[in-house]
């Protein structure tokens, strides 16, 4: 099903998804479709899990998020961001506590998605914290401020050890905060399209 980028928020209720995460002070809500959640879990699991054992040795991984941003009406701004697809960005360097990618690779992913699914737009980025929990480090906050500075841009941090994930968003150069509480990224993979 194709969805236009600017649907009224009342129509968002029909989209199957994880429960909505909200940041009332930003006026923003974040959601990920079950298919996008399954895609992330399925692509990350073989990297960090082998024969039932977790390893942080492969280091952090990074990527970009695509979907729909429905902006709320009124002076408060905000809105709902629905993530429907993720893409890897090959890290140029990676350790258990750091990953770096090239900005041209982000632009290449955005161009490719624009050709394949023109209705999707870049809505943020994701990266892993293998075994360290879900938070934004100072370097993560700098990345978000410098590269993902639009009001609808999200950061998704994933800890593949227990599949905990958390959304973060910012407005302005210094204000980046959590969007809702951490959640189990596998939730969508287990429940498929029947999310409440």
PDB file of C-alpha atoms in Angstrom:
ATOM      1  CA  UNK A   1       0.000   0.000   0.000  1.00  0.00           C
ATOM      2  CA  UNK A   2       1.403   3.394  -1.002  1.00  0.00           C
ATOM      3  CA  UNK A   3       0.928   6.252   1.418  1.00  0.00           C
ATOM      4  CA  UNK A   4       1.386   9.890   0.516  1.00  0.00           C
ATOM      5  CA  UNK A   5       3.714  11.881   2.725  1.00  0.00           C
ATOM      6  CA  UNK A   6       1.157  14.390   3.989  1.00  0.00           C
ATOM      7  CA  UNK A   7      -1.942  12.512   5.092  1.00  0.00           C
ATOM      8  CA  UNK A   8      -4.103  13.939   7.858  1.00  0.00           C
ATOM      9  CA  UNK A   9      -3.072  12.484  11.197  1.00  0.00           C
ATOM     10  CA  UNK A  10      -6.513  10.865  11.707  1.00  0.00           C
ATOM     11  CA  UNK A  11      -5.657   8.448   8.875  1.00  0.00           C
ATOM     12  CA  UNK A  12      -2.452   7.384  10.621  1.00  0.00           C
ATOM     13  CA  UNK A  13      -4.503   5.192  12.956  1.00  0.00           C
ATOM     14  CA  UNK A  14      -4.984   2.646  10.146  1.00  0.00           C
ATOM     15  CA  UNK A  15      -1.256   1.955   9.797  1.00  0.00           C
ATOM     16  CA  UNK A  16      -0.085  -1.238  11.559  1.00  0.00           C
ATOM     17  CA  UNK A  17       2.818  -0.314  13.798  1.00  0.00           C
ATOM     18  CA  UNK A  18       4.627  -0.456  17.090  1.00  0.00           C
ATOM     19  CA  UNK A  19       2.871   1.577  19.740  1.00  0.00           C
ATOM     20  CA  UNK A  20       3.502   5.253  19.091  1.00  0.00           C
ATOM     21  CA  UNK A  21       6.362   6.858  21.054  1.00  0.00           C
ATOM     22  CA  UNK A  22       5.846  10.530  21.809  1.00  0.00           C
ATOM     23  CA  UNK A  23       7.908  13.521  22.907  1.00  0.00           C
ATOM     24  CA  UNK A  24       5.225  15.959  24.084  1.00  0.00           C
ATOM     25  CA  UNK A  25       7.673  18.830  24.562  1.00  0.00           C
ATOM     26  CA  UNK A  26       8.690  18.497  20.893  1.00  0.00           C
ATOM     27  CA  UNK A  27       5.139  17.753  19.726  1.00  0.00           C
ATOM     28  CA  UNK A  28       6.531  14.707  17.925  1.00  0.00           C
ATOM     29  CA  UNK A  29       5.584  11.033  17.739  1.00  0.00           C
ATOM     30  CA  UNK A  30       7.680   8.216  16.201  1.00  0.00           C
ATOM     31  CA  UNK A  31       6.560   4.857  14.847  1.00  0.00           C
ATOM     32  CA  UNK A  32       8.141   1.960  12.949  1.00  0.00           C
ATOM     33  CA  UNK A  33       6.199  -0.508  10.816  1.00  0.00           C
ATOM     34  CA  UNK A  34       6.480  -4.208  11.657  1.00  0.00           C
ATOM     35  CA  UNK A  35       8.147  -4.838   8.286  1.00  0.00           C
ATOM     36  CA  UNK A  36      10.837  -2.228   8.959  1.00  0.00           C
ATOM     37  CA  UNK A  37      11.409  -3.627  12.471  1.00  0.00           C
ATOM     38  CA  UNK A  38      11.718  -7.174  11.083  1.00  0.00           C
ATOM     39  CA  UNK A  39      14.143  -5.925   8.424  1.00  0.00           C
ATOM     40  CA  UNK A  40      16.421  -4.376  11.048  1.00  0.00           C
ATOM     41  CA  UNK A  41      16.331  -7.386  13.392  1.00  0.00           C
ATOM     42  CA  UNK A  42      16.903  -9.868  10.549  1.00  0.00           C
ATOM     43  CA  UNK A  43      19.844  -7.921   9.161  1.00  0.00           C
ATOM     44  CA  UNK A  44      21.529  -7.310  12.527  1.00  0.00           C
ATOM     45  CA  UNK A  45      20.985 -10.720  14.176  1.00  0.00           C
ATOM     46  CA  UNK A  46      23.594 -12.640  12.119  1.00  0.00           C
ATOM     47  CA  UNK A  47      26.186  -9.960  12.856  1.00  0.00           C
ATOM     48  CA  UNK A  48      25.861  -9.985  16.642  1.00  0.00           C
ATOM     49  CA  UNK A  49      24.496 -13.470  17.389  1.00  0.00           C
ATOM     50  CA  UNK A  50      26.199 -16.766  16.558  1.00  0.00           C
ATOM     51  CA  UNK A  51      24.995 -20.134  17.892  1.00  0.00           C
ATOM     52  CA  UNK A  52      22.916 -18.385  20.540  1.00  0.00           C
ATOM     53  CA  UNK A  53      25.840 -16.311  21.835  1.00  0.00           C
ATOM     54  CA  UNK A  54      26.042 -12.531  21.683  1.00  0.00           C
ATOM     55  CA  UNK A  55      29.249 -10.749  20.668  1.00  0.00           C
ATOM     56  CA  UNK A  56      29.895  -7.012  20.570  1.00  0.00           C
ATOM     57  CA  UNK A  57      33.120  -7.658  18.632  1.00  0.00           C
ATOM     58  CA  UNK A  58      31.651  -6.737  15.237  1.00  0.00           C
ATOM     59  CA  UNK A  59      31.290  -3.168  16.514  1.00  0.00           C
ATOM     60  CA  UNK A  60      28.628  -0.570  15.907  1.00  0.00           C
ATOM     61  CA  UNK A  61      26.640  -0.498  12.672  1.00  0.00           C
ATOM     62  CA  UNK A  62      24.910   2.519  11.142  1.00  0.00           C
ATOM     63  CA  UNK A  63      22.207   3.265   8.605  1.00  0.00           C
ATOM     64  CA  UNK A  64      19.497   5.653   7.501  1.00  0.00           C
ATOM     65  CA  UNK A  65      15.727   5.588   7.938  1.00  0.00           C
ATOM     66  CA  UNK A  66      13.082   6.326   5.318  1.00  0.00           C
ATOM     67  CA  UNK A  67       9.366   6.805   5.648  1.00  0.00           C
ATOM     68  CA  UNK A  68       6.696   9.444   5.997  1.00  0.00           C
ATOM     69  CA  UNK A  69       6.650  12.575   8.095  1.00  0.00           C
ATOM     70  CA  UNK A  70       3.197  13.973   8.687  1.00  0.00           C
ATOM     71  CA  UNK A  71       3.488  17.441  10.086  1.00  0.00           C
ATOM     72  CA  UNK A  72       0.952  18.666  12.589  1.00  0.00           C
ATOM     73  CA  UNK A  73      -0.964  21.839  11.906  1.00  0.00           C
ATOM     74  CA  UNK A  74      -0.517  24.905  14.045  1.00  0.00           C
ATOM     75  CA  UNK A  75       2.363  26.948  15.427  1.00  0.00           C
ATOM     76  CA  UNK A  76       3.631  24.158  17.726  1.00  0.00           C
ATOM     77  CA  UNK A  77       4.819  22.093  14.757  1.00  0.00           C
ATOM     78  CA  UNK A  78       5.689  18.488  15.519  1.00  0.00           C
ATOM     79  CA  UNK A  79       3.791  15.642  13.911  1.00  0.00           C
ATOM     80  CA  UNK A  80       4.189  11.922  13.357  1.00  0.00           C
ATOM     81  CA  UNK A  81       7.139  10.173  11.721  1.00  0.00           C
ATOM     82  CA  UNK A  82       6.455   6.680  10.376  1.00  0.00           C
ATOM     83  CA  UNK A  83       9.558   4.646   9.475  1.00  0.00           C
ATOM     84  CA  UNK A  84       8.878   2.099   6.734  1.00  0.00           C
ATOM     85  CA  UNK A  85      12.374   1.228   5.511  1.00  0.00           C
ATOM     86  CA  UNK A  86      15.986   1.255   6.640  1.00  0.00           C
ATOM     87  CA  UNK A  87      19.225   1.115   4.684  1.00  0.00           C
ATOM     88  CA  UNK A  88      22.763   0.289   5.763  1.00  0.00           C
ATOM     89  CA  UNK A  89      25.605   2.733   5.447  1.00  0.00           C
ATOM     90  CA  UNK A  90      28.858   0.828   5.214  1.00  0.00           C
ATOM     91  CA  UNK A  91      31.014   2.003   8.117  1.00  0.00           C
ATOM     92  CA  UNK A  92      34.426   3.379   7.224  1.00  0.00           C
ATOM     93  CA  UNK A  93      35.519   2.505  10.760  1.00  0.00           C
ATOM     94  CA  UNK A  94      33.852   0.475  13.470  1.00  0.00           C
ATOM     95  CA  UNK A  95      34.550  -0.594  17.040  1.00  0.00           C
ATOM     96  CA  UNK A  96      32.265  -1.770  19.853  1.00  0.00           C
ATOM     97  CA  UNK A  97      31.804   1.877  20.883  1.00  0.00           C
ATOM     98  CA  UNK A  98      32.096   3.805  17.616  1.00  0.00           C
ATOM     99  CA  UNK A  99      31.123   3.736  13.958  1.00  0.00           C
ATOM    100  CA  UNK A 100      31.735   6.256  11.208  1.00  0.00           C
ATOM    101  CA  UNK A 101      30.296   6.464   7.725  1.00  0.00           C
ATOM    102  CA  UNK A 102      30.675   8.723   4.741  1.00  0.00           C
ATOM    103  CA  UNK A 103      28.072  11.420   4.042  1.00  0.00           C
ATOM    104  CA  UNK A 104      28.145  10.624   0.280  1.00  0.00           C
ATOM    105  CA  UNK A 105      26.965   7.090   1.169  1.00  0.00           C
ATOM    106  CA  UNK A 106      23.924   8.602   2.896  1.00  0.00           C
ATOM    107  CA  UNK A 107      23.226  10.685  -0.207  1.00  0.00           C
ATOM    108  CA  UNK A 108      23.606   7.585  -2.405  1.00  0.00           C
ATOM    109  CA  UNK A 109      21.077   5.682  -0.262  1.00  0.00           C
ATOM    110  CA  UNK A 110      18.667   8.629  -0.412  1.00  0.00           C
ATOM    111  CA  UNK A 111      18.976   8.814  -4.227  1.00  0.00           C
ATOM    112  CA  UNK A 112      18.450   5.063  -4.613  1.00  0.00           C
ATOM    113  CA  UNK A 113      15.330   5.082  -2.413  1.00  0.00           C
ATOM    114  CA  UNK A 114      13.978   8.130  -4.268  1.00  0.00           C
ATOM    115  CA  UNK A 115      14.138   6.132  -7.512  1.00  0.00           C
ATOM    116  CA  UNK A 116      12.672   2.938  -6.011  1.00  0.00           C
ATOM    117  CA  UNK A 117       9.987   4.486  -3.796  1.00  0.00           C
ATOM    118  CA  UNK A 118       9.509   8.175  -4.606  1.00  0.00           C
ATOM    119  CA  UNK A 119       6.912   8.707  -1.849  1.00  0.00           C
ATOM    120  CA  UNK A 120       9.487   7.972   0.876  1.00  0.00           C
ATOM    121  CA  UNK A 121      11.702  10.618   2.373  1.00  0.00           C
ATOM    122  CA  UNK A 122      14.765  10.534   4.590  1.00  0.00           C
ATOM    123  CA  UNK A 123      13.437  10.675   8.167  1.00  0.00           C
ATOM    124  CA  UNK A 124      16.553   9.943  10.204  1.00  0.00           C
ATOM    125  CA  UNK A 125      19.302   7.494  11.033  1.00  0.00           C
ATOM    126  CA  UNK A 126      19.927   4.402  13.146  1.00  0.00           C
ATOM    127  CA  UNK A 127      22.928   2.865  14.821  1.00  0.00           C
ATOM    128  CA  UNK A 128      23.719   0.119  17.290  1.00  0.00           C
ATOM    129  CA  UNK A 129      25.174   0.173  20.783  1.00  0.00           C
ATOM    130  CA  UNK A 130      26.101  -3.527  21.115  1.00  0.00           C
ATOM    131  CA  UNK A 131      25.643  -4.440  24.767  1.00  0.00           C
ATOM    132  CA  UNK A 132      25.822  -0.847  26.031  1.00  0.00           C
ATOM    133  CA  UNK A 133      22.155   0.212  26.183  1.00  0.00           C
ATOM    134  CA  UNK A 134      20.191   2.823  24.275  1.00  0.00           C
ATOM    135  CA  UNK A 135      21.324   6.433  24.655  1.00  0.00           C
ATOM    136  CA  UNK A 136      22.945   9.111  22.537  1.00  0.00           C
ATOM    137  CA  UNK A 137      26.611   9.742  23.229  1.00  0.00           C
ATOM    138  CA  UNK A 138      28.120  13.185  22.716  1.00  0.00           C
ATOM    139  CA  UNK A 139      29.372  12.047  19.286  1.00  0.00           C
ATOM    140  CA  UNK A 140      25.877  10.759  18.410  1.00  0.00           C
ATOM    141  CA  UNK A 141      24.346  14.095  19.403  1.00  0.00           C
ATOM    142  CA  UNK A 142      26.885  15.926  17.242  1.00  0.00           C
ATOM    143  CA  UNK A 143      26.058  13.663  14.273  1.00  0.00           C
ATOM    144  CA  UNK A 144      22.345  14.300  14.750  1.00  0.00           C
ATOM    145  CA  UNK A 145      22.800  18.085  15.022  1.00  0.00           C
ATOM    146  CA  UNK A 146      25.087  18.322  11.996  1.00  0.00           C
ATOM    147  CA  UNK A 147      23.504  15.846   9.556  1.00  0.00           C
ATOM    148  CA  UNK A 148      19.922  15.230  10.695  1.00  0.00           C
ATOM    149  CA  UNK A 149      18.780  18.672  11.776  1.00  0.00           C
ATOM    150  CA  UNK A 150      15.254  18.875  10.357  1.00  0.00           C
ATOM    151  CA  UNK A 151      12.365  18.843  12.826  1.00  0.00           C
ATOM    152  CA  UNK A 152      11.158  15.425  11.586  1.00  0.00           C
ATOM    153  CA  UNK A 153      14.586  13.721  11.694  1.00  0.00           C
ATOM    154  CA  UNK A 154      14.887  10.904  14.236  1.00  0.00           C
ATOM    155  CA  UNK A 155      17.743   8.897  15.682  1.00  0.00           C
ATOM    156  CA  UNK A 156      17.024   5.233  16.479  1.00  0.00           C
ATOM    157  CA  UNK A 157      19.514   3.539  18.809  1.00  0.00           C
ATOM    158  CA  UNK A 158      19.406  -0.268  18.982  1.00  0.00           C
ATOM    159  CA  UNK A 159      21.110  -2.572  21.485  1.00  0.00           C
ATOM    160  CA  UNK A 160      21.168  -5.941  19.692  1.00  0.00           C
ATOM    161  CA  UNK A 161      22.040  -7.787  22.918  1.00  0.00           C
ATOM    162  CA  UNK A 162      18.412  -7.597  24.108  1.00  0.00           C
ATOM    163  CA  UNK A 163      16.879  -5.803  21.059  1.00  0.00           C
ATOM    164  CA  UNK A 164      16.010  -2.730  23.095  1.00  0.00           C
ATOM    165  CA  UNK A 165      15.579   0.360  20.938  1.00  0.00           C
ATOM    166  CA  UNK A 166      14.866   4.030  21.612  1.00  0.00           C
ATOM    167  CA  UNK A 167      13.973   7.053  19.508  1.00  0.00           C
ATOM    168  CA  UNK A 168      15.581  10.470  19.884  1.00  0.00           C
ATOM    169  CA  UNK A 169      14.756  13.768  18.194  1.00  0.00           C
ATOM    170  CA  UNK A 170      15.892  17.335  18.424  1.00  0.00           C
ATOM    171  CA  UNK A 171      14.870  20.841  17.733  1.00  0.00           C
ATOM    172  CA  UNK A 172      17.569  23.449  17.585  1.00  0.00           C
ATOM    173  CA  UNK A 173      21.306  23.054  18.032  1.00  0.00           C
ATOM    174  CA  UNK A 174      21.346  21.790  21.605  1.00  0.00           C
ATOM    175  CA  UNK A 175      17.995  20.209  22.418  1.00  0.00           C
ATOM    176  CA  UNK A 176      17.924  16.484  21.630  1.00  0.00           C
ATOM    177  CA  UNK A 177      15.735  14.296  23.802  1.00  0.00           C
ATOM    178  CA  UNK A 178      14.126  10.853  23.926  1.00  0.00           C
ATOM    179  CA  UNK A 179      10.873  10.292  22.061  1.00  0.00           C
ATOM    180  CA  UNK A 180       8.896   8.089  24.432  1.00  0.00           C
ATOM    181  CA  UNK A 181      10.433   5.199  26.326  1.00  0.00           C
ATOM    182  CA  UNK A 182      12.674   2.330  25.113  1.00  0.00           C
ATOM    183  CA  UNK A 183      10.912  -0.597  23.429  1.00  0.00           C
ATOM    184  CA  UNK A 184      11.637  -4.126  22.188  1.00  0.00           C
ATOM    185  CA  UNK A 185      12.396  -3.889  18.467  1.00  0.00           C
ATOM    186  CA  UNK A 186      11.407  -7.561  18.010  1.00  0.00           C
ATOM    187  CA  UNK A 187       7.853  -6.719  19.063  1.00  0.00           C
ATOM    188  CA  UNK A 188       6.829  -6.015  15.479  1.00  0.00           C
ATOM    189  CA  UNK A 189       8.630  -9.107  14.211  1.00  0.00           C
ATOM    190  CA  UNK A 190       6.665 -11.333  16.592  1.00  0.00           C
ATOM    191  CA  UNK A 191       3.271  -9.763  16.043  1.00  0.00           C
ATOM    192  CA  UNK A 192       3.508  -9.032  12.351  1.00  0.00           C
ATOM    193  CA  UNK A 193       0.797  -6.749  11.032  1.00  0.00           C
ATOM    194  CA  UNK A 194      -1.500  -7.165  14.015  1.00  0.00           C
ATOM    195  CA  UNK A 195       0.034  -4.553  16.251  1.00  0.00           C
ATOM    196  CA  UNK A 196      -2.278  -2.670  18.561  1.00  0.00           C
TER     197      UNK A 196
END
